[in-house]
Short mmCIF file of C-alpha atoms in Angstrom, two decimals:
data_model
loop_
_atom_site.label_atom_id
_atom_site.label_comp_id
_atom_site.label_asym_id
_atom_site.label_seq_id
_atom_site.Cartn_x
_atom_site.Cartn_y
_atom_site.Cartn_z
CA MET Q 1070 0.30 -0.29 -0.10
CA SER Q 1071 1.29 3.45 -0.92
CA THR Q 1072 1.72 5.85 1.47
CA PRO Q 1073 -0.18 8.90 1.36
CA ARG Q 1074 2.26 12.22 0.58
CA ASN Q 1075 0.88 13.97 3.34
CA ALA Q 1076 0.46 10.74 5.89
CA PRO Q 1077 3.21 11.54 9.26
CA THR Q 1078 5.19 8.65 9.51
CA CYS Q 1079 7.51 7.20 12.87
CA GLU Q 1080 10.47 7.87 10.13
CA THR Q 1081 9.45 11.46 9.85
CA SER Q 1082 8.00 12.35 12.91
CA SER Q 1083 8.84 16.21 12.17
CA THR Q 1084 6.51 16.71 9.85
CA ALA Q 1085 4.07 17.03 12.38
CA GLY Q 1086 4.50 20.27 12.25
CA ALA Q 1087 2.66 23.44 10.97
CA ALA Q 1088 3.51 22.05 7.18
CA ALA Q 1089 2.13 18.82 7.67
CA PHE Q 1090 -1.37 20.45 7.70
CA ARG Q 1091 -1.20 23.29 5.40
CA GLY Q 1092 -4.76 23.41 3.85
CA ARG Q 1093 -6.02 20.29 4.46
CA ARG Q 1094 -8.28 18.79 7.29
CA ILE Q 1095 -6.53 17.05 10.23
CA LYS Q 1096 -7.70 13.28 10.21
CA ALA Q 1097 -9.07 11.61 13.46
CA ALA Q 1098 -9.93 8.61 14.92
CA VAL Q 1099 -10.81 7.10 17.55
CA ILE Q 1100 -10.35 4.60 19.78
CA GLY Q 1101 -12.51 2.78 22.34
CA THR Q 1102 -16.52 3.39 21.18
CA GLY Q 1103 -18.14 3.17 24.26
CA ALA Q 1104 -19.70 6.41 26.82
CA ILE Q 1105 -16.92 9.01 26.68
CA ALA Q 1106 -16.14 8.50 22.57
CA ARG Q 1107 -19.83 8.75 21.81
CA GLY Q 1108 -20.73 11.63 24.31
CA SER Q 1109 -17.68 13.86 24.53
CA HIS Q 1110 -14.77 12.81 21.59
CA LEU Q 1111 -17.27 12.25 18.93
CA PRO Q 1112 -19.35 15.48 19.09
CA ALA Q 1113 -16.16 17.44 19.52
CA LEU Q 1114 -14.77 15.97 16.57
CA ALA Q 1115 -18.01 16.26 14.36
CA GLU Q 1116 -17.91 19.92 15.61
CA LEU Q 1117 -14.69 20.60 13.88
CA ALA Q 1118 -15.19 18.69 10.90
CA GLU Q 1119 -18.23 20.69 10.24
CA GLU Q 1120 -16.24 23.92 10.17
CA GLY Q 1121 -13.49 22.38 8.03
CA GLU Q 1122 -10.87 21.42 10.64
CA THR Q 1123 -10.83 17.82 11.26
CA GLU Q 1124 -12.04 14.78 9.30
CA ILE Q 1125 -13.05 11.15 11.57
CA VAL Q 1126 -11.64 8.50 9.39
CA ALA Q 1127 -12.24 5.39 11.63
CA ALA Q 1128 -12.68 3.97 14.64
CA VAL Q 1129 -11.27 1.25 16.69
CA ASP Q 1130 -12.90 -1.31 19.05
CA VAL Q 1131 -12.85 -5.05 20.41
CA ASP Q 1132 -16.32 -5.75 19.89
CA ALA Q 1133 -17.12 -5.59 16.16
CA ALA Q 1134 -20.78 -4.60 16.47
CA ALA Q 1135 -19.98 -2.49 18.96
CA VAL Q 1136 -17.51 0.03 16.43
CA ARG Q 1137 -19.52 -0.70 13.25
CA ALA Q 1138 -22.52 0.57 15.18
CA PHE Q 1139 -20.38 3.35 16.32
CA CYS Q 1140 -19.26 4.15 12.90
CA ALA Q 1141 -22.81 3.91 11.50
CA ASP Q 1142 -24.48 6.96 14.10
CA GLY Q 1143 -21.63 9.29 13.80
CA GLY Q 1144 -20.88 8.94 10.09
CA VAL Q 1145 -17.35 7.43 10.20
CA PRO Q 1146 -16.65 5.43 7.19
CA TYR Q 1147 -13.74 2.85 8.69
CA ALA Q 1148 -14.14 0.09 11.47
CA TYR Q 1149 -11.59 -1.84 12.45
CA THR Q 1150 -10.90 -4.29 15.37
CA ASP Q 1151 -7.16 -3.90 15.08
CA LEU Q 1152 -5.23 -0.93 16.04
CA ASP Q 1153 -1.95 -1.57 14.02
CA ARG Q 1154 -4.00 -2.27 10.90
CA MET Q 1155 -5.89 1.02 11.01
CA LEU Q 1156 -2.79 2.73 11.62
CA ARG Q 1157 -1.65 1.66 8.71
CA GLU Q 1158 -4.19 1.64 5.97
CA GLN Q 1159 -5.77 5.23 7.40
CA ARG Q 1160 -2.81 7.17 8.59
CA PRO Q 1161 -4.64 9.17 10.85
CA ASP Q 1162 -2.60 12.80 12.61
CA LEU Q 1163 -4.69 12.50 15.38
CA VAL Q 1164 -6.12 9.34 17.49
CA ALA Q 1165 -8.55 9.82 20.75
CA ILE Q 1166 -8.02 7.05 22.71
CA CYS Q 1167 -11.02 6.37 25.03
CA THR Q 1168 -10.34 3.19 26.51
CA PRO Q 1169 -9.65 1.98 30.03
CA PRO Q 1170 -6.10 2.93 31.86
CA ALA Q 1171 -4.48 0.10 31.38
CA LEU Q 1172 -4.55 0.59 27.64
CA HIS Q 1173 -3.33 3.86 27.78
CA ARG Q 1174 0.65 3.29 27.65
CA GLU Q 1175 0.58 0.78 24.98
CA GLN Q 1176 -2.04 2.95 22.95
CA SER Q 1177 -0.29 5.77 23.37
CA VAL Q 1178 2.83 4.16 22.15
CA THR Q 1179 1.76 3.29 19.20
CA ALA Q 1180 0.16 5.84 17.85
CA LEU Q 1181 2.98 8.30 18.60
CA ARG Q 1182 5.50 5.99 16.73
CA ALA Q 1183 2.88 5.60 13.69
CA GLY Q 1184 3.57 9.22 13.70
CA ALA Q 1185 -0.26 10.06 15.27
CA TRP Q 1186 -0.65 12.92 17.62
CA VAL Q 1187 -2.35 11.69 20.78
CA TRP Q 1188 -5.40 12.83 22.91
CA CYS Q 1189 -5.54 10.46 25.95
CA GLU Q 1190 -8.76 10.32 28.50
CA LYS Q 1191 -7.72 10.82 31.57
CA PRO Q 1192 -6.14 9.01 34.07
CA PRO Q 1193 -3.57 9.56 31.60
CA VAL Q 1194 -1.93 6.14 31.86
CA PRO Q 1195 -1.88 3.70 35.70
CA THR Q 1196 1.93 5.16 37.04
CA LEU Q 1197 4.24 7.85 36.09
CA ALA Q 1198 6.58 5.33 34.86
CA ASP Q 1199 4.17 4.51 31.86
CA TYR Q 1200 3.64 7.98 31.68
CA ASP Q 1201 7.64 8.87 31.05
CA ALA Q 1202 7.66 6.29 28.75
CA VAL Q 1203 4.75 8.00 26.61
CA ARG Q 1204 6.79 11.09 26.79
CA ALA Q 1205 9.95 9.24 25.37
CA ALA Q 1206 7.87 7.99 22.31
CA GLU Q 1207 7.16 11.74 21.64
CA GLY Q 1208 8.14 13.38 18.49
CA ALA Q 1209 12.10 15.86 19.36
CA ASP Q 1210 10.41 19.17 17.69
CA ALA Q 1211 6.97 19.28 16.03
CA GLY Q 1212 5.71 16.28 17.44
CA PRO Q 1213 4.13 13.92 17.56
CA TYR Q 1214 2.56 14.41 20.74
CA ALA Q 1215 1.04 12.76 23.68
CA SER Q 1216 -1.86 15.30 25.64
CA ILE Q 1217 -3.99 14.37 28.22
CA VAL Q 1218 -7.70 15.03 28.16
CA PHE Q 1219 -7.74 17.74 31.46
CA GLN Q 1220 -11.02 19.44 29.74
CA HIS Q 1221 -12.02 21.32 32.58
CA ARG Q 1222 -8.92 23.47 32.34
CA PHE Q 1223 -9.94 24.92 28.79
CA GLY Q 1224 -13.05 27.58 28.69
CA SER Q 1225 -13.55 31.29 29.21
CA GLY Q 1226 -13.71 30.88 33.13
CA ALA Q 1227 -10.59 28.92 33.96
CA ARG Q 1228 -8.81 31.23 31.25
CA HIS Q 1229 -10.22 33.97 32.88
CA VAL Q 1230 -9.41 33.48 36.76
CA ARG Q 1231 -6.04 31.92 35.64
CA GLY Q 1232 -5.41 35.15 34.19
CA LEU Q 1233 -6.10 37.40 37.04
CA ILE Q 1234 -3.99 35.46 38.96
CA ALA Q 1235 -1.11 35.26 37.36
CA GLN Q 1236 -1.04 38.99 36.59
CA GLY Q 1237 -1.59 39.43 40.31
CA ALA Q 1238 -4.65 41.39 40.23
CA LEU Q 1239 -6.50 39.38 43.46
CA GLY Q 1240 -2.99 39.37 45.45
CA ARG Q 1241 -1.60 36.36 46.58
CA PRO Q 1242 -3.18 33.09 46.88
CA LEU Q 1243 -3.15 32.18 50.45
CA VAL Q 1244 -5.27 29.37 51.28
CA ALA Q 1245 -7.60 26.93 48.73
CA HIS Q 1246 -10.18 23.74 48.71
CA CYS Q 1247 -10.33 21.28 46.15
CA GLN Q 1248 -13.21 18.82 46.11
CA THR Q 1249 -14.55 15.98 44.07
CA THR Q 1250 -17.37 14.59 45.99
CA TRP Q 1251 -19.30 12.24 43.89
CA TYR Q 1252 -21.21 9.47 44.82
CA ARG Q 1253 -20.99 5.74 43.15
CA ASP Q 1254 -22.43 2.48 43.88
CA ALA Q 1255 -22.01 -1.07 43.79
CA ALA Q 1256 -23.13 -1.30 40.19
CA TYR Q 1257 -20.46 0.75 38.48
CA TYR Q 1258 -18.11 -0.85 40.59
CA ALA Q 1259 -19.21 -4.35 39.03
CA VAL Q 1260 -17.40 -3.00 35.55
CA PRO Q 1261 -14.18 -5.46 35.65
CA TRP Q 1262 -11.59 -3.30 35.03
CA ARG Q 1263 -13.10 -0.17 38.17
CA GLY Q 1264 -11.66 -0.50 41.83
CA ARG Q 1265 -8.13 -2.28 40.88
CA TRP Q 1266 -4.81 -1.04 40.56
CA GLY Q 1267 -3.94 -3.49 37.73
CA THR Q 1268 -6.83 -2.04 35.45
CA GLU Q 1269 -7.57 1.33 36.88
CA GLY Q 1270 -4.98 2.57 38.22
CA GLY Q 1271 -6.20 4.04 41.56
CA GLY Q 1272 -9.10 5.37 43.37
CA PRO Q 1273 -10.92 8.60 43.37
CA ALA Q 1274 -7.88 10.58 43.86
CA MET Q 1275 -6.78 8.86 40.96
CA GLY Q 1276 -10.19 8.60 38.23
CA HIS Q 1277 -12.29 11.15 39.63
CA GLY Q 1278 -10.99 13.51 41.47
CA ILE Q 1279 -7.86 13.99 38.90
CA HIS Q 1280 -9.96 16.78 36.87
CA GLN Q 1281 -9.79 19.36 39.69
CA THR Q 1282 -6.56 18.54 41.00
CA ASP Q 1283 -5.66 19.23 37.32
CA LEU Q 1284 -7.79 22.35 37.57
CA LEU Q 1285 -5.95 23.55 40.90
CA LEU Q 1286 -2.79 23.02 39.65
CA ASP Q 1287 -3.62 24.98 36.22
CA LEU Q 1288 -4.40 27.42 38.43
CA LEU Q 1289 -2.03 27.69 41.22
CA GLY Q 1290 1.23 26.72 39.65
CA PRO Q 1291 3.42 24.02 40.84
CA TRP Q 1292 3.32 22.11 44.56
CA SER Q 1293 6.38 21.43 46.30
CA GLU Q 1294 4.77 18.83 49.10
CA VAL Q 1295 1.91 16.85 50.62
CA ARG Q 1296 0.23 14.72 53.45
CA ALA Q 1297 -2.87 13.23 53.03
CA MET Q 1298 -4.85 10.12 54.17
CA ALA Q 1299 -6.91 7.18 52.42
CA GLY Q 1300 -9.15 4.71 53.71
CA ARG Q 1301 -11.81 2.27 52.24
CA LEU Q 1302 -14.87 3.21 54.03
CA VAL Q 1303 -17.71 1.58 52.39
CA HIS Q 1304 -16.97 -0.26 48.48
CA ASP Q 1305 -15.64 -3.37 48.20
CA VAL Q 1306 -12.65 -2.33 46.06
CA GLU Q 1307 -8.61 -2.49 45.76
CA THR Q 1308 -8.49 1.05 45.82
CA GLU Q 1309 -9.53 3.68 48.28
CA ASP Q 1310 -12.79 5.45 47.94
CA VAL Q 1311 -12.29 8.54 49.79
CA SER Q 1312 -8.99 10.60 50.15
CA THR Q 1313 -7.89 14.15 51.93
CA ALA Q 1314 -5.01 15.25 51.43
CA LEU Q 1315 -2.95 18.64 52.61
CA VAL Q 1316 -0.84 20.02 49.68
CA ARG Q 1317 1.52 23.04 50.01
CA PHE Q 1318 2.53 25.12 46.75
CA GLY Q 1319 5.60 26.78 45.68
CA ASN Q 1320 4.24 30.14 45.84
CA GLY Q 1321 3.27 29.26 49.52
CA ALA Q 1322 -0.08 28.89 49.17
CA LEU Q 1323 -1.87 26.05 51.42
CA ALA Q 1324 -4.85 23.76 49.98
CA THR Q 1325 -7.14 20.88 50.89
CA VAL Q 1326 -8.22 18.13 48.82
CA VAL Q 1327 -11.23 16.12 49.39
CA ASN Q 1328 -11.88 13.03 46.73
CA SER Q 1329 -14.74 10.72 47.61
CA VAL Q 1330 -17.26 8.39 45.69
CA LEU Q 1331 -19.28 8.05 48.84
CA SER Q 1332 -21.03 11.74 48.65
CA PRO Q 1333 -24.67 11.25 47.48
CA ASP Q 1334 -24.69 15.31 47.40
CA GLU Q 1335 -22.07 15.55 44.53
CA VAL Q 1336 -20.29 18.68 43.86
CA SER Q 1337 -16.97 19.67 42.16
CA ARG Q 1338 -15.65 22.88 43.95
CA ILE Q 1339 -12.51 24.93 44.04
CA ARG Q 1340 -12.33 27.77 46.26
CA ILE Q 1341 -8.64 29.82 46.24
CA ASP Q 1342 -8.61 32.67 48.64
CA CYS Q 1343 -6.11 35.30 47.64
CA GLU Q 1344 -5.26 38.74 49.56
CA ARG Q 1345 -7.78 40.83 47.84
CA ALA Q 1346 -10.74 38.68 46.58
CA THR Q 1347 -11.56 34.85 47.17
CA VAL Q 1348 -12.81 32.76 43.66
CA GLU Q 1349 -15.05 29.95 44.11
CA LEU Q 1350 -16.20 27.25 41.41
CA THR Q 1351 -18.98 24.71 42.29
CA HIS Q 1352 -20.30 22.82 39.36
CA LEU Q 1353 -20.43 18.88 38.89
CA TYR Q 1354 -18.74 17.97 35.22
CA GLY Q 1355 -18.42 20.52 33.69
CA HIS Q 1356 -18.56 24.58 33.91
CA GLY Q 1357 -19.40 28.01 33.07
CA ASN Q 1358 -18.75 31.72 33.52
CA GLY Q 1359 -22.13 31.64 35.52
CA ASP Q 1360 -20.20 29.02 37.45
CA TRP Q 1361 -17.37 31.54 38.82
CA HIS Q 1362 -18.17 33.76 41.59
CA ILE Q 1363 -15.64 36.50 42.86
CA THR Q 1364 -16.25 37.84 46.10
CA PRO Q 1365 -13.91 41.13 46.91
CA ALA Q 1366 -11.98 42.31 49.99
CA PRO Q 1367 -13.01 45.21 51.59
CA GLY Q 1368 -11.93 48.19 50.16
CA VAL Q 1369 -11.38 46.88 46.50
CA PRO Q 1370 -12.88 49.74 44.14
CA ALA Q 1371 -15.70 48.65 42.66
CA ALA Q 1372 -14.77 49.72 39.14
CA GLU Q 1373 -12.05 46.81 39.64
CA LEU Q 1374 -14.60 43.87 40.78
CA THR Q 1375 -16.30 45.03 37.64
CA ALA Q 1376 -13.59 44.44 35.47
CA TRP Q 1377 -12.44 41.45 37.47
CA ARG Q 1378 -15.83 39.85 36.76
CA ASN Q 1379 -15.94 40.50 33.19
CA PHE Q 1380 -15.57 36.86 32.05
CA GLY Q 1381 -16.40 37.76 28.58
CA PRO Q 1382 -18.30 35.74 25.94
CA ASP Q 1383 -19.43 32.22 27.88
CA VAL Q 1384 -17.10 29.24 26.33
CA PRO Q 1385 -17.73 26.13 28.76
CA SER Q 1386 -15.32 23.80 29.49
CA SER Q 1387 -15.50 21.12 27.20
CA HIS Q 1388 -13.64 18.32 24.88
CA LEU Q 1389 -14.56 20.76 22.59
CA ALA Q 1390 -12.71 23.73 24.09
CA GLN Q 1391 -9.42 21.74 24.70
CA LEU Q 1392 -9.92 20.11 21.42
CA ARG Q 1393 -10.04 23.29 19.66
CA GLU Q 1394 -6.28 24.12 21.05
CA LEU Q 1395 -5.14 20.78 20.57
CA VAL Q 1396 -5.61 21.21 17.08
CA ALA Q 1397 -3.89 24.45 16.81
CA SER Q 1398 -1.46 23.34 18.60
CA MET Q 1399 -0.92 20.65 15.80
CA ARG Q 1400 -1.27 23.16 12.51
CA ALA Q 1401 1.27 25.64 14.89
CA GLY Q 1402 3.47 22.41 14.86
CA GLU Q 1403 3.64 23.57 18.98
CA ARG Q 1404 3.63 21.26 22.09
CA PRO Q 1405 -0.08 21.28 23.12
CA ARG Q 1406 -0.94 21.99 27.11
CA SER Q 1407 -1.64 19.08 29.03
CA SER Q 1408 1.32 17.14 27.17
CA GLY Q 1409 4.54 17.12 28.43
CA ALA Q 1410 5.51 18.15 31.98
CA ASP Q 1411 2.63 20.31 31.87
CA GLY Q 1412 0.31 17.12 32.04
CA ARG Q 1413 2.32 14.92 33.84
CA THR Q 1414 2.09 17.61 37.35
CA SER Q 1415 -1.33 15.87 38.44
CA LEU Q 1416 -0.70 12.76 37.97
CA GLU Q 1417 2.62 13.04 39.92
CA LEU Q 1418 0.40 14.96 42.47
CA VAL Q 1419 -2.10 12.32 42.71
CA THR Q 1420 0.75 9.79 43.07
CA ALA Q 1421 2.40 11.45 46.13
CA LEU Q 1422 -1.10 11.87 47.65
CA TYR Q 1423 -1.17 7.73 47.55
CA LYS Q 1424 2.65 7.85 49.10
CA SER Q 1425 1.80 10.11 51.51
CA ALA Q 1426 -1.38 8.15 52.90
CA PHE Q 1427 0.09 4.52 52.87
CA THR Q 1428 3.53 5.46 54.36
CA ASP Q 1429 2.46 8.30 56.72
CA THR Q 1430 4.54 10.61 55.64
CA THR Q 1431 4.89 14.20 53.55
CA VAL Q 1432 6.33 13.44 50.33
CA ARG Q 1433 7.44 16.27 47.91
CA SER Q 1434 7.76 17.11 44.30
CA GLY Q 1435 10.20 15.41 42.42
CA GLU Q 1436 10.87 12.84 44.93
CA ILE Q 1437 9.38 9.91 43.02
CA GLY Q 1438 11.48 8.46 40.34
CA PRO Q 1439 12.47 5.17 39.14
CA GLY Q 1440 13.61 2.84 41.97
CA ASP Q 1441 10.78 4.13 44.01
CA PRO Q 1442 8.05 1.50 44.40
CA TYR Q 1443 5.21 3.58 44.24
CA TYR Q 1444 6.89 5.25 40.87
CA THR Q 1445 5.63 1.93 39.00
CA ALA Q 1446 2.20 1.12 41.28
CA LEU Q 1447 0.35 4.04 42.86
CA HIS Q 1448 -0.18 1.23 45.84
CA GLY Q 1449 3.94 0.98 46.13
CA GLY Q 1450 3.15 -2.41 48.19
CA ALA Q 1451 2.03 -1.31 50.56
CA PRO Q 1452 0.52 -3.56 53.17
CA GLY Q 1453 -3.37 -3.74 53.34
CA TRP Q 1454 -3.47 -1.78 50.08
CA ALA Q 1455 -1.63 -3.84 46.98
CA PRO Q 1456 -3.04 -6.65 46.27
CA PRO Q 1457 -2.64 -10.17 47.32
CA ASP Q 1458 -2.28 -11.39 43.74
CA ASP Q 1459 -1.17 -8.75 41.27
CA SER Q 1460 -0.91 -10.97 38.20
CA ARG Q 1461 -3.91 -9.51 36.43
CA ALA Q 1462 -1.83 -5.91 36.51
CA PRO Q 1463 -0.50 -4.89 33.32
CA ALA Q 1464 3.12 -5.42 32.38
CA ALA Q 1465 4.94 -2.90 31.23
CA GLY Q 1466 3.46 -2.10 27.63
CA GLY Q 1467 0.10 -3.54 28.08
CA ALA Q 1468 -2.82 -4.98 29.76
CA PRO Q 1469 -4.07 -8.45 29.92
CA VAL Q 1470 -6.61 -9.51 27.08
CA ALA Q 1471 -9.37 -10.38 29.49
CA ASP Q 1472 -8.74 -6.19 29.88
CA ALA Q 1473 -8.41 -5.21 26.64
CA ARG Q 1474 -11.49 -6.67 25.30
CA GLU Q 1475 -13.65 -5.28 28.18
CA ALA Q 1476 -12.51 -2.07 26.97
CA GLY Q 1477 -12.09 -1.77 23.93
CA VAL Q 1478 -9.30 -3.08 21.27
CA SER Q 1479 -8.33 -6.67 20.57
CA GLU Q 1480 -5.66 -8.82 19.24
CA ARG Q 1481 -7.51 -9.64 16.63
CA SER Q 1482 -6.94 -8.15 13.26
CA GLY Q 1483 -9.21 -6.84 10.59
CA GLN Q 1484 -11.47 -4.13 9.38
CA VAL Q 1485 -14.95 -4.88 10.17
CA PRO Q 1486 -17.19 -3.61 7.14
CA ALA Q 1487 -18.98 -0.65 7.40
#
């Protein structure tokens, strides 16, 4: 099969820069056709397709019937059950990975080596070791790069508040609270890969609260140390179902971080008390300008407060908001936000939270690296937390076949007739 003239390849990954996409649509493929692919990725890609930015060329899933239905419903021309064959035949520029965490490393590396940029659902990968392996497969200069879906930091609200804090308009950040208190029942954890270190990576600190954690870090900047506790209070799972942490930031601010799947009154919340104002965001699974509130300290001039509260046109946080920026980065040949070191910081803090909770110690930024047991497993082998039989945990580079089949990409080859 001949290679299309503009198709990126592993030998010419630098062509993923601006010149590679000039004058044409970016070819996108979706890996895994479950709820997040249908509800978020496909609509975002379709919206940009209507605007002439993208073209959805293929989808991949282990379940032939599922991928065929996904393609029929979404107007996607080619359905596959084999990732390698899809990459070889369709040569996508961008791959959206919508499978469970244990599959993310292998699929991301495979796509990057084929010359495709990667947009991978959170949590990015189960461990820092996996994340660093994905980074090592990225292009050296203009891509391809792997970006993580952290859509809560995108949109007009987060952009406006980030600017106010960065410019010092609100004064120094002093105290913050980051809360993801959700509710998940036993049926939720009946899905075989959930609640297990080897296939989900972690509990709510990893799989649920990481969105708000990432947004907090995006607003406040680098963290310096964390002290945490975790518990398994209700669910029959390997991981925790609740955690709390105290985090110190490089700028001196202190924050509490609470993650739970035990909370009937569900809410996602960030509150930052600065010298001149309190900023608070309250929502559940996504936010717009109206979900942000700014309360001034005494003495703040009314005109200044009015300017602070002017968020401009409302662009809600969403996959679409992040995808727009990612596509712009691809066309510019630039590393996108939520990739590389920027995408790693949230996973590092979550990893440190687990280490602190399971070792009863304060963990500092940069402390966890090769040789540390928490670098390769978030349970760190801790008694009472490490699974007694870890034989089903994914080896470096992949997931067990059973979990892969539950998740969405199979070992068997073949294109499914559309």
